[in-house]
Amino acid sequence: MNAKYKNSYKATEKELVSLSVYNVGCQRCDSGYQWGPGIRDHYLIHYIISGRGVYQANGEMHRLAAGDSFLVYPSTECIYRADTDEPWEYAWVGFTGSDAAAILQATDFTKEKPYIRQTVNGDEIRRQLMHIYDARGNEFAHAVEMTGRLYTTLALFLQGARKKETLNTANTYVQKSIEYINANYSYPVTVEDIAAYVGLSRSHLFRSFESVMHLSPKEYLTDFRMKQACYLLEHSELSITAIANSVGFDNGLYFSRTFHNKKGMSPREYRSKSRQQT
């Protein structure tokens, strides 16, 4: 019998907002090994190298085997369990970021069918997952390399997708909006500005975001700004007013109120708490 093993790496910080590797690894599981029931706070793709097992999500049970892949969605209760006689061996990568939902929307993964049988490009996907693991480390250069490899891995899932994206789909509009937000969040841009850039009405943009991201454009813009504000609070000595200006708020009081609503504490409290943890 093959020896059991587990090699894994978890990033201590997720510094890249667009896409960041949360964890990566590979494991040959014990007979009947199970994770869950539980939820993750990030996306998690498993590629099954050998053996078989069961993945349960949204009340549905899926029996999967070598060559298949499955996706764990954030905040979705799930269980995955290795077979008793032929326990699976898999490689995985967990990730988060503003690009994640839009990219996955263009793959064959869906919440109704969170798996792909006999994944196209499976061998290359496995190799890329190992490349992400080999690039592990806590330096910023490691994060950049892991993210680059992750984009390559996700591109393989897009190449193998049976559903082909056409121009001017909701996914295309949302991705274009995200690119605009990435470049302009530090200015006092509004949802109307984003809609004008993309070439949609505000209501059409709202429907596109709801279908792809499951939140409104305004919520996404605010969340993006708050993530940037958190990074500056943790890693800079800028004043609260300067941070507010840097993430697109021209009113410091409104920034502090918005931050408190999202994080449950003031910017000053967040900075103090983050410094105590380091």
PDB file of N, CA and C in Angstrom, residues 52-129:
ATOM      1  N   ARG A  52     -10.568   7.525  -5.193  1.00  0.00           N
ATOM      2  CA  ARG A  52     -11.904   8.091  -5.330  1.00  0.00           C
ATOM      3  C   ARG A  52     -12.437   8.503  -3.962  1.00  0.00           C
ATOM      4  N   GLY A  53     -13.565   9.195  -3.979  1.00  0.00           N
ATOM      5  CA  GLY A  53     -14.173   9.668  -2.744  1.00  0.00           C
ATOM      6  C   GLY A  53     -15.497  10.346  -3.015  1.00  0.00           C
ATOM      7  N   VAL A  54     -16.005  11.038  -2.009  1.00  0.00           N
ATOM      8  CA  VAL A  54     -17.322  11.681  -2.081  1.00  0.00           C
ATOM      9  C   VAL A  54     -17.171  13.142  -1.690  1.00  0.00           C
ATOM     10  N   TYR A  55     -17.836  14.014  -2.467  1.00  0.00           N
ATOM     11  CA  TYR A  55     -17.898  15.444  -2.141  1.00  0.00           C
ATOM     12  C   TYR A  55     -19.363  15.822  -1.986  1.00  0.00           C
ATOM     13  N   GLN A  56     -19.718  16.396  -0.847  1.00  0.00           N
ATOM     14  CA  GLN A  56     -21.095  16.776  -0.579  1.00  0.00           C
ATOM     15  C   GLN A  56     -21.182  18.275  -0.357  1.00  0.00           C
ATOM     16  N   ALA A  57     -22.047  18.961  -1.123  1.00  0.00           N
ATOM     17  CA  ALA A  57     -22.258  20.399  -0.985  1.00  0.00           C
ATOM     18  C   ALA A  57     -23.686  20.716  -1.389  1.00  0.00           C
ATOM     19  N   ASN A  58     -24.274  21.709  -0.711  1.00  0.00           N
ATOM     20  CA  ASN A  58     -25.662  22.122  -1.000  1.00  0.00           C
ATOM     21  C   ASN A  58     -26.636  20.944  -0.935  1.00  0.00           C
ATOM     22  N   GLY A  59     -26.346  20.008  -0.031  1.00  0.00           N
ATOM     23  CA  GLY A  59     -27.234  18.873   0.157  1.00  0.00           C
ATOM     24  C   GLY A  59     -27.132  17.790  -0.901  1.00  0.00           C
ATOM     25  N   GLU A  60     -26.215  17.949  -1.863  1.00  0.00           N
ATOM     26  CA  GLU A  60     -26.039  16.972  -2.934  1.00  0.00           C
ATOM     27  C   GLU A  60     -24.729  16.211  -2.745  1.00  0.00           C
ATOM     28  N   MET A  61     -24.763  14.897  -2.985  1.00  0.00           N
ATOM     29  CA  MET A  61     -23.570  14.075  -2.848  1.00  0.00           C
ATOM     30  C   MET A  61     -23.038  13.702  -4.234  1.00  0.00           C
ATOM     31  N   HIS A  62     -21.735  13.869  -4.432  1.00  0.00           N
ATOM     32  CA  HIS A  62     -21.118  13.591  -5.728  1.00  0.00           C
ATOM     33  C   HIS A  62     -19.975  12.601  -5.529  1.00  0.00           C
ATOM     34  N   ARG A  63     -20.018  11.485  -6.243  1.00  0.00           N
ATOM     35  CA  ARG A  63     -18.954  10.489  -6.177  1.00  0.00           C
ATOM     36  C   ARG A  63     -17.942  10.809  -7.265  1.00  0.00           C
ATOM     37  N   LEU A  64     -16.703  11.054  -6.858  1.00  0.00           N
ATOM     38  CA  LEU A  64     -15.670  11.523  -7.783  1.00  0.00           C
ATOM     39  C   LEU A  64     -14.477  10.578  -7.756  1.00  0.00           C
ATOM     40  N   ALA A  65     -13.669  10.631  -8.840  1.00  0.00           N
ATOM     41  CA  ALA A  65     -12.542   9.707  -8.977  1.00  0.00           C
ATOM     42  C   ALA A  65     -11.388  10.406  -9.673  1.00  0.00           C
ATOM     43  N   ALA A  66     -10.297   9.665  -9.852  1.00  0.00           N
ATOM     44  CA  ALA A  66      -9.078  10.207 -10.463  1.00  0.00           C
ATOM     45  C   ALA A  66      -9.401  10.927 -11.767  1.00  0.00           C
ATOM     46  N   GLY A  67      -8.818  12.120 -11.927  1.00  0.00           N
ATOM     47  CA  GLY A  67      -9.049  12.927 -13.115  1.00  0.00           C
ATOM     48  C   GLY A  67     -10.145  13.958 -12.944  1.00  0.00           C
ATOM     49  N   ASP A  68     -10.951  13.829 -11.883  1.00  0.00           N
ATOM     50  CA  ASP A  68     -12.005  14.805 -11.613  1.00  0.00           C
ATOM     51  C   ASP A  68     -11.454  15.951 -10.754  1.00  0.00           C
ATOM     52  N   SER A  69     -12.171  17.065 -10.760  1.00  0.00           N
ATOM     53  CA  SER A  69     -11.845  18.210  -9.912  1.00  0.00           C
ATOM     54  C   SER A  69     -13.113  18.658  -9.203  1.00  0.00           C
ATOM     55  N   PHE A  70     -12.958  19.247  -8.013  1.00  0.00           N
ATOM     56  CA  PHE A  70     -14.129  19.837  -7.368  1.00  0.00           C
ATOM     57  C   PHE A  70     -13.751  21.154  -6.708  1.00  0.00           C
ATOM     58  N   LEU A  71     -14.743  22.035  -6.621  1.00  0.00           N
ATOM     59  CA  LEU A  71     -14.550  23.395  -6.110  1.00  0.00           C
ATOM     60  C   LEU A  71     -15.380  23.595  -4.858  1.00  0.00           C
ATOM     61  N   VAL A  72     -14.739  24.082  -3.807  1.00  0.00           N
ATOM     62  CA  VAL A  72     -15.422  24.496  -2.582  1.00  0.00           C
ATOM     63  C   VAL A  72     -15.633  26.006  -2.669  1.00  0.00           C
ATOM     64  N   TYR A  73     -16.875  26.432  -2.543  1.00  0.00           N
ATOM     65  CA  TYR A  73     -17.196  27.862  -2.564  1.00  0.00           C
ATOM     66  C   TYR A  73     -17.126  28.435  -1.148  1.00  0.00           C
ATOM     67  N   PRO A  74     -16.767  29.713  -1.013  1.00  0.00           N
ATOM     68  CA  PRO A  74     -16.741  30.323   0.324  1.00  0.00           C
ATOM     69  C   PRO A  74     -18.113  30.296   0.983  1.00  0.00           C
ATOM     70  N   SER A  75     -18.112  30.114   2.284  1.00  0.00           N
ATOM     71  CA  SER A  75     -19.339  30.182   3.096  1.00  0.00           C
ATOM     72  C   SER A  75     -20.394  29.168   2.671  1.00  0.00           C
ATOM     73  N   THR A  76     -19.956  28.051   2.099  1.00  0.00           N
ATOM     74  CA  THR A  76     -20.865  26.987   1.690  1.00  0.00           C
ATOM     75  C   THR A  76     -20.499  25.709   2.452  1.00  0.00           C
ATOM     76  N   GLU A  77     -21.411  25.200   3.243  1.00  0.00           N
ATOM     77  CA  GLU A  77     -21.118  24.005   4.047  1.00  0.00           C
ATOM     78  C   GLU A  77     -20.880  22.806   3.138  1.00  0.00           C
ATOM     79  N   CYS A  78     -19.828  22.061   3.456  1.00  0.00           N
ATOM     80  CA  CYS A  78     -19.503  20.905   2.626  1.00  0.00           C
ATOM     81  C   CYS A  78     -18.803  19.828   3.450  1.00  0.00           C
ATOM     82  N   ILE A  79     -18.724  18.651   2.837  1.00  0.00           N
ATOM     83  CA  ILE A  79     -17.981  17.506   3.376  1.00  0.00           C
ATOM     84  C   ILE A  79     -17.251  16.868   2.201  1.00  0.00           C
ATOM     85  N   TYR A  80     -15.987  16.477   2.392  1.00  0.00           N
ATOM     86  CA  TYR A  80     -15.376  15.600   1.402  1.00  0.00           C
ATOM     87  C   TYR A  80     -14.654  14.468   2.121  1.00  0.00           C
ATOM     88  N   ARG A  81     -14.854  13.258   1.593  1.00  0.00           N
ATOM     89  CA  ARG A  81     -14.439  12.043   2.303  1.00  0.00           C
ATOM     90  C   ARG A  81     -13.807  11.050   1.337  1.00  0.00           C
ATOM     91  N   ALA A  82     -12.661  10.519   1.716  1.00  0.00           N
ATOM     92  CA  ALA A  82     -11.973   9.522   0.899  1.00  0.00           C
ATOM     93  C   ALA A  82     -12.703   8.187   0.956  1.00  0.00           C
ATOM     94  N   ASP A  83     -12.630   7.457  -0.141  1.00  0.00           N
ATOM     95  CA  ASP A  83     -13.211   6.119  -0.207  1.00  0.00           C
ATOM     96  C   ASP A  83     -12.508   5.179   0.785  1.00  0.00           C
ATOM     97  N   THR A  84     -13.235   4.196   1.264  1.00  0.00           N
ATOM     98  CA  THR A  84     -12.664   3.251   2.225  1.00  0.00           C
ATOM     99  C   THR A  84     -11.648   2.313   1.564  1.00  0.00           C
ATOM    100  N   ASP A  85     -11.972   1.828   0.364  1.00  0.00           N
ATOM    101  CA  ASP A  85     -11.111   0.854  -0.308  1.00  0.00           C
ATOM    102  C   ASP A  85     -10.045   1.505  -1.185  1.00  0.00           C
ATOM    103  N   GLU A  86     -10.399   2.603  -1.864  1.00  0.00           N
ATOM    104  CA  GLU A  86      -9.463   3.311  -2.735  1.00  0.00           C
ATOM    105  C   GLU A  86      -9.422   4.790  -2.358  1.00  0.00           C
ATOM    106  N   PRO A  87      -8.846   5.101  -1.199  1.00  0.00           N
ATOM    107  CA  PRO A  87      -8.828   6.513  -0.775  1.00  0.00           C
ATOM    108  C   PRO A  87      -8.082   7.386  -1.779  1.00  0.00           C
ATOM    109  N   TRP A  88      -8.609   8.586  -1.977  1.00  0.00           N
ATOM    110  CA  TRP A  88      -8.030   9.435  -3.011  1.00  0.00           C
ATOM    111  C   TRP A  88      -6.757  10.147  -2.583  1.00  0.00           C
ATOM    112  N   GLU A  89      -6.001  10.501  -3.598  1.00  0.00           N
ATOM    113  CA  GLU A  89      -4.846  11.389  -3.468  1.00  0.00           C
ATOM    114  C   GLU A  89      -5.188  12.620  -4.296  1.00  0.00           C
ATOM    115  N   TYR A  90      -5.016  13.803  -3.712  1.00  0.00           N
ATOM    116  CA  TYR A  90      -5.355  15.011  -4.468  1.00  0.00           C
ATOM    117  C   TYR A  90      -4.360  16.127  -4.183  1.00  0.00           C
ATOM    118  N   ALA A  91      -4.350  17.079  -5.104  1.00  0.00           N
ATOM    119  CA  ALA A  91      -3.622  18.329  -4.923  1.00  0.00           C
ATOM    120  C   ALA A  91      -4.657  19.441  -4.859  1.00  0.00           C
ATOM    121  N   TRP A  92      -4.366  20.505  -4.113  1.00  0.00           N
ATOM    122  CA  TRP A  92      -5.351  21.571  -3.959  1.00  0.00           C
ATOM    123  C   TRP A  92      -4.683  22.933  -3.930  1.00  0.00           C
ATOM    124  N   VAL A  93      -5.504  23.950  -4.199  1.00  0.00           N
ATOM    125  CA  VAL A  93      -5.088  25.334  -3.993  1.00  0.00           C
ATOM    126  C   VAL A  93      -6.301  26.117  -3.503  1.00  0.00           C
ATOM    127  N   GLY A  94      -6.090  26.881  -2.440  1.00  0.00           N
ATOM    128  CA  GLY A  94      -7.117  27.777  -1.924  1.00  0.00           C
ATOM    129  C   GLY A  94      -6.743  29.203  -2.287  1.00  0.00           C
ATOM    130  N   PHE A  95      -7.727  30.018  -2.618  1.00  0.00           N
ATOM    131  CA  PHE A  95      -7.406  31.376  -3.058  1.00  0.00           C
ATOM    132  C   PHE A  95      -8.573  32.312  -2.811  1.00  0.00           C
ATOM    133  N   THR A  96      -8.284  33.595  -2.858  1.00  0.00           N
ATOM    134  CA  THR A  96      -9.280  34.633  -2.667  1.00  0.00           C
ATOM    135  C   THR A  96      -8.879  35.830  -3.507  1.00  0.00           C
ATOM    136  N   GLY A  97      -9.738  36.826  -3.574  1.00  0.00           N
ATOM    137  CA  GLY A  97      -9.409  38.037  -4.323  1.00  0.00           C
ATOM    138  C   GLY A  97     -10.528  38.473  -5.243  1.00  0.00           C
ATOM    139  N   SER A  98     -10.434  39.717  -5.694  1.00  0.00           N
ATOM    140  CA  SER A  98     -11.514  40.306  -6.484  1.00  0.00           C
ATOM    141  C   SER A  98     -11.679  39.668  -7.851  1.00  0.00           C
ATOM    142  N   ASP A  99     -10.632  39.049  -8.397  1.00  0.00           N
ATOM    143  CA  ASP A  99     -10.734  38.401  -9.712  1.00  0.00           C
ATOM    144  C   ASP A  99     -11.349  37.005  -9.643  1.00  0.00           C
ATOM    145  N   ALA A 100     -11.385  36.414  -8.451  1.00  0.00           N
ATOM    146  CA  ALA A 100     -11.697  34.986  -8.336  1.00  0.00           C
ATOM    147  C   ALA A 100     -13.077  34.638  -8.880  1.00  0.00           C
ATOM    148  N   ALA A 101     -14.110  35.342  -8.433  1.00  0.00           N
ATOM    149  CA  ALA A 101     -15.474  34.977  -8.837  1.00  0.00           C
ATOM    150  C   ALA A 101     -15.674  35.120 -10.338  1.00  0.00           C
ATOM    151  N   ALA A 102     -15.143  36.199 -10.917  1.00  0.00           N
ATOM    152  CA  ALA A 102     -15.322  36.432 -12.351  1.00  0.00           C
ATOM    153  C   ALA A 102     -14.613  35.363 -13.176  1.00  0.00           C
ATOM    154  N   ILE A 103     -13.413  34.951 -12.745  1.00  0.00           N
ATOM    155  CA  ILE A 103     -12.691  33.907 -13.474  1.00  0.00           C
ATOM    156  C   ILE A 103     -13.431  32.581 -13.378  1.00  0.00           C
ATOM    157  N   LEU A 104     -13.846  32.212 -12.180  1.00  0.00           N
ATOM    158  CA  LEU A 104     -14.530  30.926 -11.991  1.00  0.00           C
ATOM    159  C   LEU A 104     -15.863  30.883 -12.721  1.00  0.00           C
ATOM    160  N   GLN A 105     -16.484  32.047 -12.890  1.00  0.00           N
ATOM    161  CA  GLN A 105     -17.749  32.106 -13.627  1.00  0.00           C
ATOM    162  C   GLN A 105     -17.573  31.631 -15.064  1.00  0.00           C
ATOM    163  N   ALA A 106     -16.346  31.766 -15.604  1.00  0.00           N
ATOM    164  CA  ALA A 106     -16.074  31.384 -16.993  1.00  0.00           C
ATOM    165  C   ALA A 106     -15.623  29.932 -17.119  1.00  0.00           C
ATOM    166  N   THR A 107     -15.529  29.212 -16.014  1.00  0.00           N
ATOM    167  CA  THR A 107     -15.173  27.791 -16.051  1.00  0.00           C
ATOM    168  C   THR A 107     -16.444  26.946 -16.054  1.00  0.00           C
ATOM    169  N   ASP A 108     -16.290  25.636 -16.022  1.00  0.00           N
ATOM    170  CA  ASP A 108     -17.446  24.741 -15.960  1.00  0.00           C
ATOM    171  C   ASP A 108     -17.919  24.476 -14.532  1.00  0.00           C
ATOM    172  N   PHE A 109     -17.250  25.060 -13.534  1.00  0.00           N
ATOM    173  CA  PHE A 109     -17.731  24.939 -12.154  1.00  0.00           C
ATOM    174  C   PHE A 109     -18.964  25.823 -11.972  1.00  0.00           C
ATOM    175  N   THR A 110     -19.970  25.306 -11.298  1.00  0.00           N
ATOM    176  CA  THR A 110     -21.122  26.104 -10.885  1.00  0.00           C
ATOM    177  C   THR A 110     -21.508  25.672  -9.479  1.00  0.00           C
ATOM    178  N   LYS A 111     -22.298  26.489  -8.799  1.00  0.00           N
ATOM    179  CA  LYS A 111     -22.746  26.108  -7.457  1.00  0.00           C
ATOM    180  C   LYS A 111     -23.661  24.887  -7.514  1.00  0.00           C
ATOM    181  N   GLU A 112     -24.396  24.747  -8.623  1.00  0.00           N
ATOM    182  CA  GLU A 112     -25.267  23.590  -8.781  1.00  0.00           C
ATOM    183  C   GLU A 112     -24.467  22.336  -9.134  1.00  0.00           C
ATOM    184  N   LYS A 113     -23.348  22.520  -9.826  1.00  0.00           N
ATOM    185  CA  LYS A 113     -22.489  21.401 -10.220  1.00  0.00           C
ATOM    186  C   LYS A 113     -21.031  21.808  -9.940  1.00  0.00           C
ATOM    187  N   PRO A 114     -20.602  21.719  -8.669  1.00  0.00           N
ATOM    188  CA  PRO A 114     -19.286  22.227  -8.271  1.00  0.00           C
ATOM    189  C   PRO A 114     -18.140  21.238  -8.524  1.00  0.00           C
ATOM    190  N   TYR A 115     -18.220  20.512  -9.619  1.00  0.00           N
ATOM    191  CA  TYR A 115     -17.177  19.536  -9.952  1.00  0.00           C
ATOM    192  C   TYR A 115     -17.069  19.433 -11.467  1.00  0.00           C
ATOM    193  N   ILE A 116     -15.931  18.931 -11.936  1.00  0.00           N
ATOM    194  CA  ILE A 116     -15.713  18.675 -13.360  1.00  0.00           C
ATOM    195  C   ILE A 116     -15.168  17.265 -13.484  1.00  0.00           C
ATOM    196  N   ARG A 117     -15.840  16.423 -14.251  1.00  0.00           N
ATOM    197  CA  ARG A 117     -15.386  15.037 -14.425  1.00  0.00           C
ATOM    198  C   ARG A 117     -14.345  14.965 -15.545  1.00  0.00           C
ATOM    199  N   GLN A 118     -13.312  14.158 -15.316  1.00  0.00           N
ATOM    200  CA  GLN A 118     -12.236  13.954 -16.293  1.00  0.00           C
ATOM    201  C   GLN A 118     -11.770  15.302 -16.859  1.00  0.00           C
ATOM    202  N   THR A 119     -11.229  16.097 -15.939  1.00  0.00           N
ATOM    203  CA  THR A 119     -10.840  17.469 -16.238  1.00  0.00           C
ATOM    204  C   THR A 119      -9.902  17.553 -17.431  1.00  0.00           C
ATOM    205  N   VAL A 120     -10.283  18.367 -18.427  1.00  0.00           N
ATOM    206  CA  VAL A 120      -9.392  18.626 -19.554  1.00  0.00           C
ATOM    207  C   VAL A 120      -8.136  19.306 -19.020  1.00  0.00           C
ATOM    208  N   ASN A 121      -6.963  18.970 -19.565  1.00  0.00           N
ATOM    209  CA  ASN A 121      -5.679  19.532 -19.108  1.00  0.00           C
ATOM    210  C   ASN A 121      -5.324  19.076 -17.689  1.00  0.00           C
ATOM    211  N   GLY A 122      -5.877  17.933 -17.249  1.00  0.00           N
ATOM    212  CA  GLY A 122      -5.683  17.502 -15.870  1.00  0.00           C
ATOM    213  C   GLY A 122      -4.231  17.341 -15.464  1.00  0.00           C
ATOM    214  N   ASP A 123      -3.416  16.712 -16.318  1.00  0.00           N
ATOM    215  CA  ASP A 123      -2.012  16.515 -15.969  1.00  0.00           C
ATOM    216  C   ASP A 123      -1.285  17.842 -15.818  1.00  0.00           C
ATOM    217  N   GLU A 124      -1.613  18.794 -16.699  1.00  0.00           N
ATOM    218  CA  GLU A 124      -0.961  20.099 -16.624  1.00  0.00           C
ATOM    219  C   GLU A 124      -1.446  20.877 -15.403  1.00  0.00           C
ATOM    220  N   ILE A 125      -2.718  20.724 -15.057  1.00  0.00           N
ATOM    221  CA  ILE A 125      -3.241  21.358 -13.844  1.00  0.00           C
ATOM    222  C   ILE A 125      -2.499  20.826 -12.621  1.00  0.00           C
ATOM    223  N   ARG A 126      -2.284  19.515 -12.574  1.00  0.00           N
ATOM    224  CA  ARG A 126      -1.541  18.929 -11.457  1.00  0.00           C
ATOM    225  C   ARG A 126      -0.136  19.515 -11.390  1.00  0.00           C
ATOM    226  N   ARG A 127       0.530  19.643 -12.535  1.00  0.00           N
ATOM    227  CA  ARG A 127       1.892  20.193 -12.542  1.00  0.00           C
ATOM    228  C   ARG A 127       1.909  21.641 -12.051  1.00  0.00           C
ATOM    229  N   GLN A 128       0.926  22.412 -12.490  1.00  0.00           N
ATOM    230  CA  GLN A 128       0.893  23.811 -12.069  1.00  0.00           C
ATOM    231  C   GLN A 128       0.622  23.938 -10.568  1.00  0.00           C
ATOM    232  N   LEU A 129      -0.212  23.076 -10.021  1.00  0.00           N
ATOM    233  CA  LEU A 129      -0.451  23.085  -8.576  1.00  0.00           C
ATOM    234  C   LEU A 129       0.835  22.792  -7.816  1.00  0.00           C
TER     235      LEU A 129
END
